XYZ file of C-alpha atoms in Angstrom:
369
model
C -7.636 -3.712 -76.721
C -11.522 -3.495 -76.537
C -11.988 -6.578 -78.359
C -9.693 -8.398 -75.728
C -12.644 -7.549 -73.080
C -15.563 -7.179 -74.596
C -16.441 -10.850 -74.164
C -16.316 -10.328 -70.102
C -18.353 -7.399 -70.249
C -22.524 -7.555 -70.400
C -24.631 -4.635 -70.475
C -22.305 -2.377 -69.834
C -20.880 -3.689 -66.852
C -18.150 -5.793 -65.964
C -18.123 -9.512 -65.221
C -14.835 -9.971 -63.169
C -15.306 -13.438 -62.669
C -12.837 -15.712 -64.406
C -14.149 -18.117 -66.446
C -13.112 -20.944 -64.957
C -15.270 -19.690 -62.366
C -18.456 -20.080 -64.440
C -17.811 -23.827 -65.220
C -20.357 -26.375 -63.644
C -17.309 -27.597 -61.710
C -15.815 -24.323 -60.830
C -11.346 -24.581 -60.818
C -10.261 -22.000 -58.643
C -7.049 -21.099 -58.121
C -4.805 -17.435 -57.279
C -5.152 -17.340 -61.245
C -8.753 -16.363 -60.976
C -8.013 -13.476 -58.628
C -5.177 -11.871 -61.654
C -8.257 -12.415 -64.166
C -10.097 -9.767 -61.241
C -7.675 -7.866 -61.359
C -6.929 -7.466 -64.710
C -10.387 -6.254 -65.611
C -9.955 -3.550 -62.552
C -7.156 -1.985 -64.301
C -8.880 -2.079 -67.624
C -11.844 -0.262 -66.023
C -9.452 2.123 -64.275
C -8.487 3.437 -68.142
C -11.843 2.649 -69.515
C -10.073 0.826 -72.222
C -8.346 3.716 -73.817
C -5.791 5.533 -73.930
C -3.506 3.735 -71.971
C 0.635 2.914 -72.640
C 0.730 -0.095 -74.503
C 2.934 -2.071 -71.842
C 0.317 -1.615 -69.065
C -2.047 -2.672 -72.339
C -0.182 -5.707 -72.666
C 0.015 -6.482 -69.130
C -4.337 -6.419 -69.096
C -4.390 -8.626 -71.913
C -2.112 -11.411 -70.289
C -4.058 -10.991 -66.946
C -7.483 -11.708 -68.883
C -6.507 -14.648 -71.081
C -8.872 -17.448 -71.247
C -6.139 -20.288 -69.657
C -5.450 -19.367 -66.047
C -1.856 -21.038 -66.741
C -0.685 -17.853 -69.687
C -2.043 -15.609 -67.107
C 0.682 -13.498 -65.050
C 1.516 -14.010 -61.701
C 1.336 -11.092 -59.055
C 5.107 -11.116 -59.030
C 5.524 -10.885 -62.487
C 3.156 -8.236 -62.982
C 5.173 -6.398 -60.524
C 8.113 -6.475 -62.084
C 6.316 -6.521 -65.222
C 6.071 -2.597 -64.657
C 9.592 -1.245 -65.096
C 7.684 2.242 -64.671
C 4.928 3.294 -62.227
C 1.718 4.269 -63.547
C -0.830 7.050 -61.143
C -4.097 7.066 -62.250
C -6.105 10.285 -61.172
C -8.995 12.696 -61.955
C -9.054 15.233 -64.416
C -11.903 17.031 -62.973
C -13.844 16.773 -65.810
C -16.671 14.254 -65.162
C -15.112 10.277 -65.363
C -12.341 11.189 -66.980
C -8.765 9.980 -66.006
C -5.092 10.360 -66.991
C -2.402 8.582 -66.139
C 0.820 9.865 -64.792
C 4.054 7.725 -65.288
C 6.957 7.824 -63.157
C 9.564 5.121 -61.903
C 8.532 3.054 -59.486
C 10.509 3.058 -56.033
C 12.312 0.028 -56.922
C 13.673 1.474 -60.345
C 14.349 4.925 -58.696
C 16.622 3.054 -55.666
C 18.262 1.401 -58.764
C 18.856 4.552 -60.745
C 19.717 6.381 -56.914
C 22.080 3.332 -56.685
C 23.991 3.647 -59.951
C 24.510 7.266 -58.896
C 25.832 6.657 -55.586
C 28.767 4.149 -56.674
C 29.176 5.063 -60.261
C 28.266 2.362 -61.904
C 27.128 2.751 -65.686
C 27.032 6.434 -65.211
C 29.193 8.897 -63.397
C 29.337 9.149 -59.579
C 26.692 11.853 -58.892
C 25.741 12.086 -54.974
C 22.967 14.942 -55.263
C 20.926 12.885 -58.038
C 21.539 9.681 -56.192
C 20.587 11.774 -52.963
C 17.134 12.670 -54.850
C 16.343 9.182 -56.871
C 16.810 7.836 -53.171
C 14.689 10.464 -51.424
C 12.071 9.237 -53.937
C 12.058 6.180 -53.559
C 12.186 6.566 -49.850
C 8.982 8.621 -49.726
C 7.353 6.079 -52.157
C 7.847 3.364 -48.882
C 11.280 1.449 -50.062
C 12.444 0.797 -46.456
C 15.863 -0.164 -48.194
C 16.290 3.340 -50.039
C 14.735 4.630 -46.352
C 18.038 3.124 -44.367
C 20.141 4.559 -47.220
C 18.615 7.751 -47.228
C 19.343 7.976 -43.299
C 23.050 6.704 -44.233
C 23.028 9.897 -46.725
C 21.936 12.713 -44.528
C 24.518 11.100 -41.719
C 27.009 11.435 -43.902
C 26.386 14.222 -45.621
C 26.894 13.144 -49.187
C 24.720 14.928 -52.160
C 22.771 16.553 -49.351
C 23.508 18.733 -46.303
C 24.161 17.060 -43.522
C 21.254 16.724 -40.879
C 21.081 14.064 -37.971
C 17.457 14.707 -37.433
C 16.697 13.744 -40.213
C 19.124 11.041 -40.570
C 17.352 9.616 -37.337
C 13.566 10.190 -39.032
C 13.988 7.813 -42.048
C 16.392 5.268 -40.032
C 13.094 4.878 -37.535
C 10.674 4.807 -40.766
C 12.962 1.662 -42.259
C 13.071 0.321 -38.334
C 9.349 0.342 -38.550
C 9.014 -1.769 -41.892
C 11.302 -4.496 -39.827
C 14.496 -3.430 -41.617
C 17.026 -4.737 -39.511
C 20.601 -2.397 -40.459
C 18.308 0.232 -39.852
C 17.714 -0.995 -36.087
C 21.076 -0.987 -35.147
C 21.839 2.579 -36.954
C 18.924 4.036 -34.773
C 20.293 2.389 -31.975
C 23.499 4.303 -32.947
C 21.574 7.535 -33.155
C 20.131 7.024 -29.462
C 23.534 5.533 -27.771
C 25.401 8.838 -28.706
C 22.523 11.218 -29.400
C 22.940 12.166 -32.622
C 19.777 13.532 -34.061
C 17.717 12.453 -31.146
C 17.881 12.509 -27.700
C 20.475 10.253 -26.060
C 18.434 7.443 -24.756
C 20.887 4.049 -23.516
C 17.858 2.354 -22.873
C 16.795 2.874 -26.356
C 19.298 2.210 -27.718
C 19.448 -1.286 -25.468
C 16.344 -2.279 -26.908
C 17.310 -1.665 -30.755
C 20.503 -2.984 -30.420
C 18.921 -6.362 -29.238
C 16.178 -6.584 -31.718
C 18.455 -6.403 -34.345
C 21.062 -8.986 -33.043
C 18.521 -11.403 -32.228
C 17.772 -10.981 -35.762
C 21.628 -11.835 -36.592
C 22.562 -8.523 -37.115
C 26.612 -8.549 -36.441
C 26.782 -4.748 -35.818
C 23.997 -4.782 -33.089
C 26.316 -7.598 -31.323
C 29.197 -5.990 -31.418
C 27.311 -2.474 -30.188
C 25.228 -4.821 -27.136
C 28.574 -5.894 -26.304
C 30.401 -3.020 -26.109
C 27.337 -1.149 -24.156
C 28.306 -4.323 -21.865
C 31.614 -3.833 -21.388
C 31.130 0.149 -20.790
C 28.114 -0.855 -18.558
C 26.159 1.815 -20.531
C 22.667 1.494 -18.659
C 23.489 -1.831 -17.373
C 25.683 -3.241 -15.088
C 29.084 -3.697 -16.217
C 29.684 -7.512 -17.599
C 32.079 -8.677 -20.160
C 31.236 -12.194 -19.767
C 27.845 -11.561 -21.907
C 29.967 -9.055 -23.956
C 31.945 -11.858 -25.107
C 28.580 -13.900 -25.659
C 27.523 -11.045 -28.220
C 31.169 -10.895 -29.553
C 31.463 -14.530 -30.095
C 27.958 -15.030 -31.906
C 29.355 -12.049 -34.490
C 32.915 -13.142 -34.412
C 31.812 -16.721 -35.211
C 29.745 -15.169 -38.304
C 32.916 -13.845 -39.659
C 32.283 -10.078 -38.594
C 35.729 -8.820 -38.503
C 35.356 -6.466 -36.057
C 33.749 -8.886 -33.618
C 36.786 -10.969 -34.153
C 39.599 -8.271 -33.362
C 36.928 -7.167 -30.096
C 37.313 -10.779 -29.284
C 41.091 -10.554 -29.554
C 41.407 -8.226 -27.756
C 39.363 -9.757 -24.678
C 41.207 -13.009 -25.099
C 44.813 -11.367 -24.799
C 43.539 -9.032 -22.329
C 41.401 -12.256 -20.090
C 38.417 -9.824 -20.158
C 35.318 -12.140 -19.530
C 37.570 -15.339 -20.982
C 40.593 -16.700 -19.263
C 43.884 -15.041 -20.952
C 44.574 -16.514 -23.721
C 47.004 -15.469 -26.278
C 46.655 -18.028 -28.268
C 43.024 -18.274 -28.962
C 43.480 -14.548 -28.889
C 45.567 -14.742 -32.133
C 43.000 -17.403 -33.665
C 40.461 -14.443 -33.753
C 43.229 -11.744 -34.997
C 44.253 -13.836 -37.649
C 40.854 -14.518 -38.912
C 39.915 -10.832 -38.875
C 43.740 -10.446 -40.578
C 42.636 -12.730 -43.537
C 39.652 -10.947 -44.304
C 41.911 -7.560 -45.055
C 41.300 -5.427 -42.052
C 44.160 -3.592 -41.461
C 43.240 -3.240 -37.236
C 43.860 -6.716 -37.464
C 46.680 -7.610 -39.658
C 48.534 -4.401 -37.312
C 47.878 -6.464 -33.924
C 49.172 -9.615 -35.555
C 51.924 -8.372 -37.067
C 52.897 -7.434 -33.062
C 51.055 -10.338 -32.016
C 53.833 -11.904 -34.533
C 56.663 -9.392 -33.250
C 56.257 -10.718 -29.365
C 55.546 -14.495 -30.042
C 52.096 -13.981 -27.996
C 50.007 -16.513 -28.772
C 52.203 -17.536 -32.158
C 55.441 -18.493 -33.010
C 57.940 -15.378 -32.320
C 58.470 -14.205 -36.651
C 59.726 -10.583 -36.621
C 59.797 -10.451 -39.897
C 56.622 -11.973 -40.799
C 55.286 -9.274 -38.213
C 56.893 -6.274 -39.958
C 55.078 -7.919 -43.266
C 51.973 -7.274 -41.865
C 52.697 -3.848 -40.375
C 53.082 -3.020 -44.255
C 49.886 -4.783 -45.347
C 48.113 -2.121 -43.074
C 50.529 0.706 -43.469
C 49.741 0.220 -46.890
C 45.692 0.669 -46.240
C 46.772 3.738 -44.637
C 47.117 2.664 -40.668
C 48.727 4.995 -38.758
C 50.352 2.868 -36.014
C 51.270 0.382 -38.546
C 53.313 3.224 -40.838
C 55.037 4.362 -37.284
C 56.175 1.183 -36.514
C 57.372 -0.365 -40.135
C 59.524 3.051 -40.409
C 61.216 2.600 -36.779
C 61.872 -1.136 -38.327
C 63.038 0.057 -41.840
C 65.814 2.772 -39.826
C 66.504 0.208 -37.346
C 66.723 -2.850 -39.917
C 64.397 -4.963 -37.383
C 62.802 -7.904 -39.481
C 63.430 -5.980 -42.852
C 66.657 -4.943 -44.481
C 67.864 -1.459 -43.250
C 66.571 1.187 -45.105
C 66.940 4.830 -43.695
C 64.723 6.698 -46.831
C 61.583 4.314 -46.424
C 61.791 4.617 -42.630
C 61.688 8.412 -43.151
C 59.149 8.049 -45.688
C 56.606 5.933 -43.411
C 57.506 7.966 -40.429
C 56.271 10.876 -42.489
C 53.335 9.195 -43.590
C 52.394 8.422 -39.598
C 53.352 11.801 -39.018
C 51.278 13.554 -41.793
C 47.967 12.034 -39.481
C 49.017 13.850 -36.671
C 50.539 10.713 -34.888
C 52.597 12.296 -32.097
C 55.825 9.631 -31.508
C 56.098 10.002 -35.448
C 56.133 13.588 -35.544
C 58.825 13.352 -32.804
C 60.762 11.088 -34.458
C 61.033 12.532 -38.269
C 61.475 15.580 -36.183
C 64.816 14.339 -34.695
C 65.756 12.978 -38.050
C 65.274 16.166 -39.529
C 67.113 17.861 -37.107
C 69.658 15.543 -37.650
C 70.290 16.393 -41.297
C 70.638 19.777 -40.906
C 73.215 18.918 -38.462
């Protein structure tokens, strides 16, 4: 590698100037400034020693035509690994340290977390995260927040939940704005604070963040530190709603059938279900399905209602399981069926849903009759 730099260097010192530099008509360009900097790191090592990628990385930096030379993106991401360069203590001496850098170690933390090319592992995703966290990743900081919330791979702790959702809110990163807001509305981990929480909660949706509309304009309809208004708690539903946020939609639904800031208005009321119903959430597809049931705001279809009760029974909705079993005994909009009604009322009834547990109850009772 010596050879590669020798040419730059006079005297024993180094000339970082590029040598397009030294022409009579100097060319500069951001090229010139990578030729700088690849004679910094080579003086860093003192030529030796060094891993032969961050060797080859030098060498491209310092070639004669500014066009081969690397751009500062590419030498970032030329570096799958993270190199430290300290003192040994013993006069100029250095060594280098490698370790991932805190892109790679979200990555790895990543793969962990959702089992992908390796086994699901939440305490090693946990730490890769943690790591990349502390090396300033303000992605792996919101995550890391997310994981100590949650409680997954580490114990749970809201403080500290709330401590590396503000350090990601500081780098600008906007989920992590509405999550503190979160964190302030109900006081988890910090000290409940509405007007904090205010403030978060519009920074992020002025920054298009759907959550931090749908959080401003429930904090409006609640009148959580302001006064009550569900006219601009529609104007924050709508703007998430129109995004295609799901839950924006059903929220704006619900104000729509209910003529909450809006004139009533079942039908544009199931416009907003249905969209949120397409998308798979089963909140949704359970209101249209009585939406469907009722003929409010769509054509009356009892059994095209009962079809969606089973799309969200099916994801596990408990209302939706209570109601497609009292339509399965009763034979309302599906073909009588006495063992699946039983079966879904037990399902409902399993999640603590009190008119289910009545009901499979009396049906027990019954039986035994």
């Amino acid at each position: 590698m010596q050879n590669g730099v020798q040419k730059w260097v006079q005297k024993g010192s180094f000339d970082y100037m590029a040598p397009e530099l030294k022409r009579v008509k100097p060319d500069y360009s951001a090229k010139s400034d990578i030729f700088a900097l690849g004679m910094v790191m080579y003086e860093l090592v003192d030529g030796g020693h060094a891993p032969l990628d961050f060797v080859a990385i030098m060498k491209r930096c310092i070639d004669e035509d500014p066009l081969k030379r690397l751009t500062l993106q590419e030498i970032v991401n030329a570096f799958p690994v993270v190199y430290r360069v300290h003192d040994t203590g013993d006069g100029d001496q250095i060594e280098i340290e490698q370790g991932y850098s805190a892109n790679e170690e979200f990555k790895m933390g990543l793969k962990f977390y959702y089992g992908e090319e390796v086994d699901v592992n939440l305490a090693e995703a946990a730490e890769r995260i943690r790591k990349a966290a502390s090396m300033g990743d303000m992605e792996a900081q919101f995550l890391l927040g997310v994981i100590y919330k949650d409680g997954k791979g580490v114990l749970r702790d809201y403080v500290k939940s709330a401590e590396w959702f503000q350090k990601a809110s500081d780098q600008g990163y906007v989920p992590a704005l509405t999550n503190l807001g979160l964190s302030y509305r109900d006081g988890v981990g910090v000290p409940q604070d509405y007007s904090r929480a205010l403030d978060l909660f519009k920074a992020a949706a002025n920054q298009g963040d759907d959550r931090a509309c749908c959080n401003l304009g429930w904090m409006n309809m609640h009148g959580l530190h302001i006064e009550k208004n569900n006219q601009e708690a529609v104007l924050w539903y709508r703007k998430a709603a129109e995004r295609g946020f799901a839950i924006a939609q059903i929220n704006m639904g619900a104000m729509c059938a209910l003529g909450y800031g809006v004139e009533k208005d079942y039908k544009e009321a199931a416009r907003f279900i249905s969209m949120a119903a397409d998308q798979g959430h089963f909140e949704a597809m359970y209101k249209l399905g009585h939406m469907l049931k009722e003929g409010h705001g769509v054509p009356q279809d009892v059994e095209k209602g009962v079809k969606y009760w089973r799309k969200a029974a099916n994801k596990g909705h408990v209302n939706a399981q209570y109601y497609l079993g009292m339509a399965t005994l009763t034979g309302n909009g599906v073909r009588k069926d006495n063992q699946s009604g039983r079966k879904h009322l037990k399902e409902a009834a399993n999640q603590g849903f009190e008119p289910a547990q009545y009901m499979y109850g009396l049906l027990n009772q019954a039986v035994t009759k």
